Short mmCIF file of C-alpha atoms and ligand atoms in Angstrom, two decimals:
data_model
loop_
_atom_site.label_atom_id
_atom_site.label_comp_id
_atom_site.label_asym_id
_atom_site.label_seq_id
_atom_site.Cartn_x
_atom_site.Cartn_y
_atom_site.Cartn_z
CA UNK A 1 -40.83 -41.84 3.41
CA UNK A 2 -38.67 -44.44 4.88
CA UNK A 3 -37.11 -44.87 1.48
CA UNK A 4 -36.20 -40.82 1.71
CA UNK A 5 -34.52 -41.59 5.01
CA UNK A 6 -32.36 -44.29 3.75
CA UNK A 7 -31.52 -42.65 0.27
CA UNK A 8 -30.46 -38.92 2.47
CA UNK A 9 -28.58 -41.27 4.57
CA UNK A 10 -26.44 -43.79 2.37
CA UNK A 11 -25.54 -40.71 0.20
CA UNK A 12 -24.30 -38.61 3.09
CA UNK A 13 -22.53 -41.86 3.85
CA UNK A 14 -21.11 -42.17 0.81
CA UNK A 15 -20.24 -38.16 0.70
CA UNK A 16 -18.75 -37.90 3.80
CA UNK A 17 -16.43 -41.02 2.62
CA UNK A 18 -14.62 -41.69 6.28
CA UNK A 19 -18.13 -42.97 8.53
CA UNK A 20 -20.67 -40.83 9.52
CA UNK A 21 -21.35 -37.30 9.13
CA UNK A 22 -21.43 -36.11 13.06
CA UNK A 23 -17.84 -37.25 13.39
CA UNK A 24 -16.53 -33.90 11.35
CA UNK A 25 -15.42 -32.26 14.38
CA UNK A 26 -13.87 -28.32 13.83
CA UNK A 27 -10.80 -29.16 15.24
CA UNK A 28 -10.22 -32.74 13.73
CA UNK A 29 -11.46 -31.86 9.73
CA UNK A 30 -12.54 -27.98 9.52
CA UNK A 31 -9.40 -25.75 11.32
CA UNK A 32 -7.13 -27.17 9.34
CA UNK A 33 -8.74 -26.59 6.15
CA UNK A 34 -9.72 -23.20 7.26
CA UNK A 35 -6.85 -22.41 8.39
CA UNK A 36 -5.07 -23.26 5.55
CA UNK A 37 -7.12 -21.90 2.64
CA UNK A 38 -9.20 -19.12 3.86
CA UNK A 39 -7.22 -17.84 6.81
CA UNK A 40 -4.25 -15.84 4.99
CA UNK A 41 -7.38 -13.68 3.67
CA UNK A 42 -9.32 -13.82 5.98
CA UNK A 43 -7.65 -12.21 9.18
CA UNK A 44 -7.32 -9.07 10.17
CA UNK A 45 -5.41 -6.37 7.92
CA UNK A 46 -5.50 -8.73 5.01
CA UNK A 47 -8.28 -8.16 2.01
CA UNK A 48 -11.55 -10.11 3.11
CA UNK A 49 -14.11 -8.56 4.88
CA UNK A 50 -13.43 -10.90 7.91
CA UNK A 51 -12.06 -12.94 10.01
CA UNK A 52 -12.21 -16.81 9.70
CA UNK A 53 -9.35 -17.71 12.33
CA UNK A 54 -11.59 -19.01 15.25
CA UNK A 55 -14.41 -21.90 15.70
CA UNK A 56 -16.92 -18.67 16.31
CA UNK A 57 -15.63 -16.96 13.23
CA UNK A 58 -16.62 -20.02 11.25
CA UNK A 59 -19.39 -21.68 12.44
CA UNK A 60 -21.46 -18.34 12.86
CA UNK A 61 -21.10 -18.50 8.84
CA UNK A 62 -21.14 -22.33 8.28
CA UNK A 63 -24.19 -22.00 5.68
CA UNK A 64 -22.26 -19.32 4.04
CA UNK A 65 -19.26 -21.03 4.21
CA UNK A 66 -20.81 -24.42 2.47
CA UNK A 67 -22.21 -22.09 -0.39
CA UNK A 68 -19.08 -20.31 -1.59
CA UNK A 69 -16.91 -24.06 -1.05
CA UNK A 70 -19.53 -26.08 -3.20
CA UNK A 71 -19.78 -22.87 -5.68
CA UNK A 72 -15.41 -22.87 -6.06
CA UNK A 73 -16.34 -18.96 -5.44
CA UNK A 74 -14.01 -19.12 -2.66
CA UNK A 75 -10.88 -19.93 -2.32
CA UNK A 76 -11.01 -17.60 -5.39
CA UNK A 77 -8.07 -19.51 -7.76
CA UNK A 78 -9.09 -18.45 -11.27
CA UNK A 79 -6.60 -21.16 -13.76
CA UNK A 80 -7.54 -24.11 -14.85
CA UNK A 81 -5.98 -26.98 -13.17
CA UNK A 82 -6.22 -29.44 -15.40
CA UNK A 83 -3.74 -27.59 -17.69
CA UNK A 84 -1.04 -26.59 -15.17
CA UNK A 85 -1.26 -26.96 -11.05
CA UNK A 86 1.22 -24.35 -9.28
CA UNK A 87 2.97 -24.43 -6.34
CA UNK A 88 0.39 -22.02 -4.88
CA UNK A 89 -2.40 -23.02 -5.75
CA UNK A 90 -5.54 -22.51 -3.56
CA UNK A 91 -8.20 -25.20 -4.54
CA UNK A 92 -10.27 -27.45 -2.45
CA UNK A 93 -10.44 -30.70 -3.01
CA UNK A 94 -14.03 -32.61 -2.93
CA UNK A 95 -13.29 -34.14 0.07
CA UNK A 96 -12.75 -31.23 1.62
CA UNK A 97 -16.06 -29.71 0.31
CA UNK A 98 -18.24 -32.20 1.16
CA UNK A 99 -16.38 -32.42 4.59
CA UNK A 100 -17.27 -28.59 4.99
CA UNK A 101 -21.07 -29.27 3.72
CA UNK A 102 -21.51 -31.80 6.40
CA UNK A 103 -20.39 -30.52 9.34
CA UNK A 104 -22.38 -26.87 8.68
CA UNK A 105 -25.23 -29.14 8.22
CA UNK A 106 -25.01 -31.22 11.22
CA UNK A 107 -24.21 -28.34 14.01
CA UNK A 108 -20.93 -27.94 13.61
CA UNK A 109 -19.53 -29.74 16.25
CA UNK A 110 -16.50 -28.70 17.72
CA UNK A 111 -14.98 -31.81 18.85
CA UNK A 112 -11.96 -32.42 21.40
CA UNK A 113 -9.23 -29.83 21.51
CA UNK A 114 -7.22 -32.66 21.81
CA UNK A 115 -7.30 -33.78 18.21
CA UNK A 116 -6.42 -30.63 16.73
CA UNK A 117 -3.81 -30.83 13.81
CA UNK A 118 -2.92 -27.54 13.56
CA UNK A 119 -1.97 -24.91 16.34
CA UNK A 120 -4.93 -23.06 15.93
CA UNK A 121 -3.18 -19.76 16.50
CA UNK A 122 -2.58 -18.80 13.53
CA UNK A 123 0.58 -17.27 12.22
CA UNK A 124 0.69 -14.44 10.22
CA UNK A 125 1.47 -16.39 6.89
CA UNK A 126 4.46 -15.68 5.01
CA UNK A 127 6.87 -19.04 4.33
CA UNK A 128 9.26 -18.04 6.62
CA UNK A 129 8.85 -18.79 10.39
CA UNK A 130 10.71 -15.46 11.17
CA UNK A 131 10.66 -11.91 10.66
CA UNK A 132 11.64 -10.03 7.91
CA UNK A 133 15.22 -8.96 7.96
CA UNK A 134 14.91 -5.55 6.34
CA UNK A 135 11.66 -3.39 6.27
CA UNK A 136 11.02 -0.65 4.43
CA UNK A 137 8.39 1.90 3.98
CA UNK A 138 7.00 5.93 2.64
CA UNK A 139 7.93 8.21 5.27
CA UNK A 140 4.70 8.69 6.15
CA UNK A 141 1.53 7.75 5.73
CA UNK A 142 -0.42 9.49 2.71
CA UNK A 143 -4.12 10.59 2.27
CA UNK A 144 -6.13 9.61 -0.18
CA UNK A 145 -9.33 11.65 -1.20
CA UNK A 146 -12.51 10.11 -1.67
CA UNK A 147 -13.08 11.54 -4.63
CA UNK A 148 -14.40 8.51 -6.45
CA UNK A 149 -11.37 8.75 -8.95
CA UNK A 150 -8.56 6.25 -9.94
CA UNK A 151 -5.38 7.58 -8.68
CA UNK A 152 -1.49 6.56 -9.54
CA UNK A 153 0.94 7.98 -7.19
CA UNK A 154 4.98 7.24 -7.27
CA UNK A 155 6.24 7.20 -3.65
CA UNK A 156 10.61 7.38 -3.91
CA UNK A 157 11.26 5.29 -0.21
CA UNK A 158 15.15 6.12 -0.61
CA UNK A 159 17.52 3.70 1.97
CA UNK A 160 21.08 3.70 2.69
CA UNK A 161 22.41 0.06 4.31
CA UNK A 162 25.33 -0.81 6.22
CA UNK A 163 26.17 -3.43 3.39
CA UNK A 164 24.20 -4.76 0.59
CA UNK A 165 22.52 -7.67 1.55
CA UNK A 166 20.85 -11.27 -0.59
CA UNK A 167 17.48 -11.85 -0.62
CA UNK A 168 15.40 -14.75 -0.70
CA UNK A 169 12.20 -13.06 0.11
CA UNK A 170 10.09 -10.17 -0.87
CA UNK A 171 6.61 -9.28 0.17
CA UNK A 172 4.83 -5.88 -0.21
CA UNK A 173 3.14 -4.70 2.88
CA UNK A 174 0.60 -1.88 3.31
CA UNK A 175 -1.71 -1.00 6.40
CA UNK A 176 -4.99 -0.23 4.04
CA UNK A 177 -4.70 -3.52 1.29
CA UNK A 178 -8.37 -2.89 0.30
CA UNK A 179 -7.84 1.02 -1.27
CA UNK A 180 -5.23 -0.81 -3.38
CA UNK A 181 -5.45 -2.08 -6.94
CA UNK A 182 -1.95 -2.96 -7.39
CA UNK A 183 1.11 -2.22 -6.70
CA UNK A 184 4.39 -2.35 -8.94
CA UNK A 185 7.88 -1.46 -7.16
CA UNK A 186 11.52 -1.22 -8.72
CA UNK A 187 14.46 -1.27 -6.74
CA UNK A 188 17.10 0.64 -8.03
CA UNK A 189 20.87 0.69 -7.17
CA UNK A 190 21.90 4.37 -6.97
CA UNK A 191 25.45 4.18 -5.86
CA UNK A 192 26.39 8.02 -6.17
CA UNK A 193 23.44 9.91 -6.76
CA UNK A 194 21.89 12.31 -4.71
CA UNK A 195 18.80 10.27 -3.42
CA UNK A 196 17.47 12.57 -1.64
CA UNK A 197 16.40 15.81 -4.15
CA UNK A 198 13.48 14.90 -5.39
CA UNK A 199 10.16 14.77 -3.68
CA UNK A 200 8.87 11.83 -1.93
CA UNK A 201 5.82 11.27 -4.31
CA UNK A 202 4.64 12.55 -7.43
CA UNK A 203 0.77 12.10 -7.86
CA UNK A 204 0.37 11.55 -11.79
CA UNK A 205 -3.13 11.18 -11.70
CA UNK A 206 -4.37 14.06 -13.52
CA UNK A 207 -1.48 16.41 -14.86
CA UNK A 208 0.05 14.52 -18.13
CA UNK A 209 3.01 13.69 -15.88
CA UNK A 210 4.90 11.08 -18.14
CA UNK A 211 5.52 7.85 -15.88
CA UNK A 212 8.45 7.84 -13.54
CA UNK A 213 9.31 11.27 -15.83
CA UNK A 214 10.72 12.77 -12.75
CA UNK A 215 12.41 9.98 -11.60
CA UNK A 216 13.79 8.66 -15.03
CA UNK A 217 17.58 9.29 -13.69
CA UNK A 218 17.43 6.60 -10.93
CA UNK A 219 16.58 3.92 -13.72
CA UNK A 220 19.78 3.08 -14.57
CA UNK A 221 20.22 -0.06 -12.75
CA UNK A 222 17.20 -2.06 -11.84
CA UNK A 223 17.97 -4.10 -9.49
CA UNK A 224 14.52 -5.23 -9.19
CA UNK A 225 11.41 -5.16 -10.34
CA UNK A 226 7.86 -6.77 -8.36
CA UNK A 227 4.24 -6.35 -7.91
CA UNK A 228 1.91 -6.82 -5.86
CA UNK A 229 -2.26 -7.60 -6.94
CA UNK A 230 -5.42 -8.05 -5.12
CA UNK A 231 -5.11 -11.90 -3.82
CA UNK A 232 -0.89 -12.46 -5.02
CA UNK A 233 1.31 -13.35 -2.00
CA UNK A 234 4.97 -13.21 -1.39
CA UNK A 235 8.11 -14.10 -3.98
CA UNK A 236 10.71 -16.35 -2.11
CA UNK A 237 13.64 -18.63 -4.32
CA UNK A 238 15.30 -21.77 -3.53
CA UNK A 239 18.99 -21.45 -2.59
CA UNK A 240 21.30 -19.47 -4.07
CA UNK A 241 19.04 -18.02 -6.57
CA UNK A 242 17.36 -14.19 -5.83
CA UNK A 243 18.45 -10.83 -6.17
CA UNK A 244 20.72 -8.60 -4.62
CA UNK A 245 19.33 -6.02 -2.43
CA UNK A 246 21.96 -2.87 -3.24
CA UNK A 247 23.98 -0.76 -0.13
CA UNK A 248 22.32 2.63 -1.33
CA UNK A 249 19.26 3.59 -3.57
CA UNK A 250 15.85 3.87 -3.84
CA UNK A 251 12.85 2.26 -4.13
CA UNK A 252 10.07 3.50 -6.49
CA UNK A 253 6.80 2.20 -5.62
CA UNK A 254 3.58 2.83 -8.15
CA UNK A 255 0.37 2.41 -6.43
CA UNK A 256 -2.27 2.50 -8.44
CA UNK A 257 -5.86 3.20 -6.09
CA UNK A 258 -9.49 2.04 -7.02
CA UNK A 259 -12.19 4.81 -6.72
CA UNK A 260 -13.12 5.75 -2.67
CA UNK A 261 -16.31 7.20 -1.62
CA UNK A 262 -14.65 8.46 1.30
CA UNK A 263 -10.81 9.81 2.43
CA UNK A 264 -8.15 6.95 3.51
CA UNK A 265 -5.15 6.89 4.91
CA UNK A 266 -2.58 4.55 3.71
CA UNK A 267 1.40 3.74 4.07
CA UNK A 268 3.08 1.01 2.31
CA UNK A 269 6.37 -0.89 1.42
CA UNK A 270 8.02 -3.62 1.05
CA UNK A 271 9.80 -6.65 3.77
CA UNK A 272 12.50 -8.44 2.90
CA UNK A 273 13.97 -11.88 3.86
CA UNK A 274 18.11 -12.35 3.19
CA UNK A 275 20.23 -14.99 3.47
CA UNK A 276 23.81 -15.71 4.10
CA UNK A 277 24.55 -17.73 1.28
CA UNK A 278 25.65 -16.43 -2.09
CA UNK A 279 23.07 -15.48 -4.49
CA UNK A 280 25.04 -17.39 -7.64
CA UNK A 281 21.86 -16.99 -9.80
CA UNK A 282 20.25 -14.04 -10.68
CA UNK A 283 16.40 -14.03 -11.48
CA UNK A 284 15.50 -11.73 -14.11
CA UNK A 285 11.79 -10.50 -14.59
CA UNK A 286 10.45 -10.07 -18.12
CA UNK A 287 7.33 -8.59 -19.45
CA UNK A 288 6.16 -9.76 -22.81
CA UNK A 289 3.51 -8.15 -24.76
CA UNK A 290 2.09 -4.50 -23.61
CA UNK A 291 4.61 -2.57 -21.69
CA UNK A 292 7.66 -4.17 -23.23
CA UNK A 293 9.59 -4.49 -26.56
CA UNK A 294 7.85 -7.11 -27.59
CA UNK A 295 4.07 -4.95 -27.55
CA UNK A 296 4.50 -4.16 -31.08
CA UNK A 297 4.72 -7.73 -32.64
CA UNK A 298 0.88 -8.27 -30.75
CA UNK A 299 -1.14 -9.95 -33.79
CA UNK A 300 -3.55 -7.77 -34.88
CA UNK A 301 -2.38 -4.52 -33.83
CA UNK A 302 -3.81 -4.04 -30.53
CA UNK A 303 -6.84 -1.82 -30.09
CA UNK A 304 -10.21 -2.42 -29.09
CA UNK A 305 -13.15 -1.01 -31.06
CA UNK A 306 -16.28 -0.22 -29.27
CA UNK A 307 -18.57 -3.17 -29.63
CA UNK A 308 -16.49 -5.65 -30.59
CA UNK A 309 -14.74 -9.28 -28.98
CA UNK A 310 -11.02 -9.86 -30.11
CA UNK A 311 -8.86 -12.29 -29.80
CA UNK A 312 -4.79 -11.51 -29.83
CA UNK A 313 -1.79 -13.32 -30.21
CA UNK A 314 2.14 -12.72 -29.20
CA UNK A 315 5.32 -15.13 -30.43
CA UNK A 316 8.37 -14.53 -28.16
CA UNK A 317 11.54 -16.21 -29.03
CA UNK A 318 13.75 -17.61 -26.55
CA UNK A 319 17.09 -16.99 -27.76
CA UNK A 320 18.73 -19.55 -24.58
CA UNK A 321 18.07 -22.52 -22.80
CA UNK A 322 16.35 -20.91 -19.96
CA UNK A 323 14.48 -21.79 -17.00
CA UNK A 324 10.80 -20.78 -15.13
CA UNK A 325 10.29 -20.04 -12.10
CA UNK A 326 6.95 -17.74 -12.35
CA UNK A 327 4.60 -16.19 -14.92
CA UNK A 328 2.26 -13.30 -14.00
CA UNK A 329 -0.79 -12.61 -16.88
CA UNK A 330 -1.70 -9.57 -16.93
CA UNK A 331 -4.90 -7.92 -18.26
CA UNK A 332 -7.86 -5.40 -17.16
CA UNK A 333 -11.69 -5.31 -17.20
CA UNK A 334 -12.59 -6.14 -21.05
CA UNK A 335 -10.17 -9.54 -20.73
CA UNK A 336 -11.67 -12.52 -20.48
CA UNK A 337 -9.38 -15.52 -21.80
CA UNK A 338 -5.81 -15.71 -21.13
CA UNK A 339 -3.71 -18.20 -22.30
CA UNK A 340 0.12 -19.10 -22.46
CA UNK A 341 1.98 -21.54 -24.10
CA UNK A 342 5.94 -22.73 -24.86
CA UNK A 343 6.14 -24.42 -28.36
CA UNK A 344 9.75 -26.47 -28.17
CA UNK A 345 12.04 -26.40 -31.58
CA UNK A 346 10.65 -30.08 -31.62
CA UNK A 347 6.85 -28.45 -31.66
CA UNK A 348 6.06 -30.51 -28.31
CA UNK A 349 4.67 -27.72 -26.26
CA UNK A 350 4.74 -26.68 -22.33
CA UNK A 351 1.69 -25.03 -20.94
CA UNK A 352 2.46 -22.29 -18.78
CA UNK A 353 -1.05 -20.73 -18.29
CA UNK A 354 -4.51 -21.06 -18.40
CA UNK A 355 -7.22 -18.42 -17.40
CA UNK A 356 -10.58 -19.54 -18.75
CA UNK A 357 -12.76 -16.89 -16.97
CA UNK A 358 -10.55 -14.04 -16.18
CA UNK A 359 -11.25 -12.12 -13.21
CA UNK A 360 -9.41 -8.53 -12.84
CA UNK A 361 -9.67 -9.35 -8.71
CA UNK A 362 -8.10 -12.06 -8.64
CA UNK A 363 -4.83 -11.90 -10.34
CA UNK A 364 -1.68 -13.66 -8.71
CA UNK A 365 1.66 -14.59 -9.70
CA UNK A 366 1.99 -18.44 -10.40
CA UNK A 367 4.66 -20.15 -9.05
CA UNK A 368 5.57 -23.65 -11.26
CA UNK A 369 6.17 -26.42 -8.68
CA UNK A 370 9.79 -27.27 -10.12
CA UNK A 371 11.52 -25.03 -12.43
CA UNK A 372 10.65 -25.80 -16.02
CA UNK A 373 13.19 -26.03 -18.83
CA UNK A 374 12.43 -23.62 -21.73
CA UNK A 375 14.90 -24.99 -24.39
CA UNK A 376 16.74 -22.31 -26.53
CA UNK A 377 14.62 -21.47 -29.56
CA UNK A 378 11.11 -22.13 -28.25
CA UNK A 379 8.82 -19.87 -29.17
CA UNK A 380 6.37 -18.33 -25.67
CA UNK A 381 2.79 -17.95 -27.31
CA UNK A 382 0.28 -15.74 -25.95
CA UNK A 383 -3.19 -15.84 -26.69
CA UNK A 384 -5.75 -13.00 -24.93
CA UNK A 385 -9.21 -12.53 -25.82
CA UNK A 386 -11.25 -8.93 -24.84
CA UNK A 387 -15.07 -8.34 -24.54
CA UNK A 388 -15.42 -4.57 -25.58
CA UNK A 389 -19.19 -5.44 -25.67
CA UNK A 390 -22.18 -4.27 -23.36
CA UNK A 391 -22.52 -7.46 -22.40
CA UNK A 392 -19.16 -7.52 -20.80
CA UNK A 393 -20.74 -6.39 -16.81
CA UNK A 394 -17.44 -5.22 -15.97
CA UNK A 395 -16.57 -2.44 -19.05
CA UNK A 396 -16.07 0.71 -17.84
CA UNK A 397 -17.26 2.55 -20.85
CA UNK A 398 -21.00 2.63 -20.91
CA UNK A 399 -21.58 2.81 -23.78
CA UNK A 400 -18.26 0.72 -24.78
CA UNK A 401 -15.98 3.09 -26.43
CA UNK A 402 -12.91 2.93 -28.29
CA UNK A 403 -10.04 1.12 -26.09
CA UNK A 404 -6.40 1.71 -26.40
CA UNK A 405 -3.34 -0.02 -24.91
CA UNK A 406 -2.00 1.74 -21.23
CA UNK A 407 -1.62 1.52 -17.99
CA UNK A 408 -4.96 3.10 -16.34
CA UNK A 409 -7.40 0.15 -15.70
CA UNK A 410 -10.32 1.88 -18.65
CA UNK A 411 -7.16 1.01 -21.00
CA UNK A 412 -5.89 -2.79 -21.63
CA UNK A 413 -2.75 -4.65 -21.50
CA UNK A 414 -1.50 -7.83 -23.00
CA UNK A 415 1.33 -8.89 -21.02
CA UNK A 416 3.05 -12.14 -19.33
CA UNK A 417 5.59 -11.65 -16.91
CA UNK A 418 7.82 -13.89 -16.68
CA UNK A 419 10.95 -14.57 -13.77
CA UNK A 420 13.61 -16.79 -15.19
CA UNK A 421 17.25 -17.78 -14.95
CA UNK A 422 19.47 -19.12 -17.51
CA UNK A 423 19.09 -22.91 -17.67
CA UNK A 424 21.57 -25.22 -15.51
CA UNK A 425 21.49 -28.95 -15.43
CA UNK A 426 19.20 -30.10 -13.23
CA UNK A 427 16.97 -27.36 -12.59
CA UNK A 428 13.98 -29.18 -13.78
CA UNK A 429 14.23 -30.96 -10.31
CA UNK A 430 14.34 -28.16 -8.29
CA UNK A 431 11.24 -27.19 -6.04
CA UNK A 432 10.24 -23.86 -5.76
CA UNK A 433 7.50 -25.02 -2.46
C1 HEC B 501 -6.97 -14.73 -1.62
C2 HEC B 501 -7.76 -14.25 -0.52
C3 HEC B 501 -8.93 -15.09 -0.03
C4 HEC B 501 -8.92 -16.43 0.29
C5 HEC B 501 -7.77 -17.41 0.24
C6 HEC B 501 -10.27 -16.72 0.72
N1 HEC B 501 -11.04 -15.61 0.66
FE1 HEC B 501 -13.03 -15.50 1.10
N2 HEC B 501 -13.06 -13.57 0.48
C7 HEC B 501 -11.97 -12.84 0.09
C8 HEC B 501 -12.40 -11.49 -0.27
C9 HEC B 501 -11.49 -10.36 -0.73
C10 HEC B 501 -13.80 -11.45 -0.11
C11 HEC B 501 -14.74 -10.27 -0.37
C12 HEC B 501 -14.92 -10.02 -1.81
C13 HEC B 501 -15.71 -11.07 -2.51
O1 HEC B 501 -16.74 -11.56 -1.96
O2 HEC B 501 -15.32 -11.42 -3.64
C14 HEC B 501 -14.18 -12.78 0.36
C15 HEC B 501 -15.48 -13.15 0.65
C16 HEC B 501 -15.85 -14.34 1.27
C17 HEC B 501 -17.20 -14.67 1.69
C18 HEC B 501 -18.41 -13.79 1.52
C19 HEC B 501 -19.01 -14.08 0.18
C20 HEC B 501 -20.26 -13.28 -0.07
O3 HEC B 501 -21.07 -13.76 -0.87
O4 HEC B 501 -20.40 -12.20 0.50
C21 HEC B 501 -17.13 -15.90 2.28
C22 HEC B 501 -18.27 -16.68 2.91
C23 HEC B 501 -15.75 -16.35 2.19
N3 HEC B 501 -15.01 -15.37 1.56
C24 HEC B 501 -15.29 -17.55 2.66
C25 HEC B 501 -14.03 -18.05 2.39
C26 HEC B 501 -13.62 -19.40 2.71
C27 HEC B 501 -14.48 -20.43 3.42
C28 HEC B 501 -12.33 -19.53 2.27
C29 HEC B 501 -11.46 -20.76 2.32
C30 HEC B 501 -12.03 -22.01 1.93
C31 HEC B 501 -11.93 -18.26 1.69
N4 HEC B 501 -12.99 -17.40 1.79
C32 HEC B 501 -10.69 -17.98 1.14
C33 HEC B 501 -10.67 -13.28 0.03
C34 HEC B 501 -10.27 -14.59 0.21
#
């Protein structure tokens, strides 16, 4: 017995790393890593289903709390590390776990207020520490049936501005995130058209309303084009890189909503951040594979047979010296490997993404720590594999049926998005934090 007692207590010793397990105090070890991992969920308004912001909020679920840590269920961060770590990533370390494990198993003692780190009233997290410059949103808020359907709706949010402006931020907003399966929003520069004429929304859920058909003339000149997925945060760029938010046009914002089992009401937009320096460099956004130019080259033609798993491949040529500041994989419920790769002229290559266990819920744009240098004539490989199989939990088709390539989630996609510049000396040391 004794030798039980000295065994549990060397190794929580040894876990707990910096002395002995009562001194984890909530406001010394645990806000901080709360507060920084869990609380941009989990707060009110965001997507969790609640708060961790307070010591109450967190010790009432400490048990809870140590399962999903020691599991890596939560913070949900679905690439592998070991082949590329982004800016953004959410990951514990085992420090922290074990930290987390031993204070929910010792009472979770709240310590002196004295030694907190952090504020402990937490800020609304975006990475600036003001707010937004320009917000804008649907006129008004729209209902959404619970009629346990998917539905895709187009909302036109025109805007007129006393001058155009640069931007250095943009963040989607929406009072109802948990109705939402993502979001995709171009802003368009409409200098003389009538922006007014059309209506406000077109709901192309069920009539065979060709995307954007009705909006098709304000496409002209994308100014720019963003998303927004279950878990994904904001887009911000170092200085003198971004876009340029135009005086006059429109933005068209496609919402696609998950099933409800009862009505909701939600209104959405988008926040923006400017700055007074020059935007020099223009980002572009790219899609490769489904959705773009490039779908067609997809190795073997892209189509899923009921019943079967299949692996697909994409070769992308970069025809400049170019360089990375994000890549978004994309893919629905049959995916379940995504990788992407650069293969240099010299055949050394540059991972850019690595999705072992893909996870339709938890999709998020990646943001590389430093820009990385994609040398003119590298070739961007893309490898997705599909599960089209009953054994897949999350196919829609029961049985599996036959699976095209489209937009609706019971279709699939193949596609990287990618947000580059054209390469400049010295890029590669530039921090996108
Ligand atoms: C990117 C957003 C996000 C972050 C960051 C996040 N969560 Fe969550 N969490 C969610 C959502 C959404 C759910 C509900 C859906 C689910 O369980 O997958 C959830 C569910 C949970 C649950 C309930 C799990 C269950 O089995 O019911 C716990 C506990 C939890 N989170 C704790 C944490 C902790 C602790 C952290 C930080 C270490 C954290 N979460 C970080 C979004 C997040």
């Amino acid at each position: 017995m004794r030798v039980v007692v000295a065994i549990t207590l060397m190794l929580s010793l040894f876990i707990c790393g910096k002395g002995r397990a009562q001194d984890i105090t909530w406001y010394k070890h645990i806000a901080p890593i709360i507060h920084n991992n869990c609380t941009p969920c989990h707060r009110t308004g965001e997507a969790a289903p609640f708060p961790l912001v307070t010591y109450e909020d967190v010790a009432k679920r400490a048990s809870m709390i140590q399962r999903v840590t020691e599991a890596r269920y939560m913070p949900p961060w679905k690439p592998d590390s070991h082949y590329v770590q982004y800016a953004n990533e959410r990951r514990l370390s085992d420090e922290e776990i074990s930290m987390i494990a031993n204070w929910a198993t010792h009472d979770m003692p709240k310590g002196n207020a004295g030694d907190a780190k952090d504020k402990q009233n937490f800020v609304p997290g975006t990475v600036y520490n003001r707010p937004p410059d320009l917000v804008l949103k649907m006129k008004e808020s729209y209902r959404l049936e619970g009629d346990n359907q998917d539905h895709y709706i187009v909302y036109k949010i025109p805007f007129e501005l006393a001058d155009s402006m640069n931007v250095e931020g943009v963040e989607f907003i929406t009072n109802n995130r948990k109705v939402i399966h993502h979001a995709n929003y171009e802003i368009d520069d409409v200098p003389g058209m009538d922006i007014y004429n059309t209506a406000d929304f077109v709901d192309y859920t069920n009539e065979k309303v060709k995307y954007f058909e009705n909006y098709v003339s304000y496409r002209k000149r994308i100014m720019y084009f963003g998303g927004w997925i279950p878990g994904a945060s904001m887009e911000s760029y170092p200085e003198h890189i971004g876009w340029v938010m135009p005086k006059r046009g429109v933005i068209l914002l496609t919402v696609h909503y998950a099933p409800l089992g009862k009505a909701e009401d939600v209104l959405s937009g988008i926040q923006i951040w400017t700055t007074k320096s020059n935007i020099t460099r223009r980002i572009k956004n790219e899609s490769l594979g489904s959705g773009s130019e490039s779908q067609k080259q997809i190795q073997p033609f892209f189509y899923l047979p009921p019943d079967v798993v299949r692996t697909f491949s994409l070769d992308v040529k970069i025809e400049e010296d170019r360089s990375l500041l994000y890549v978004w994989p994309h893919m629905h419920l049959l995916g379940q490997v995504f990788k992407a790769y650069a293969i240099k002229p010299d055949k050394d290559t540059i991972p850019l993404v690595y999705i072992p266990v893909w996870d339709f819920n938890w999709q998020e744009i990646y943001w590389f720590p430093k820009m990385v240098k994609i040398p003119k004539g590298s070739t961007i490989h893309i490898e997705a594999t599909y599960d089209n199989t009953i054994n897949n939990p999350y196919n829609p088709n029961l049985p599996p049926a036959l699976v095209m390539e489209n937009m609706n989630t019971k279709d699939e996609m193949m596609t990287l998005v990618i947000v580059t510049l054209p390469y400049k000396d010295g890029d590669e040391n530039i921090s996108l934090k």
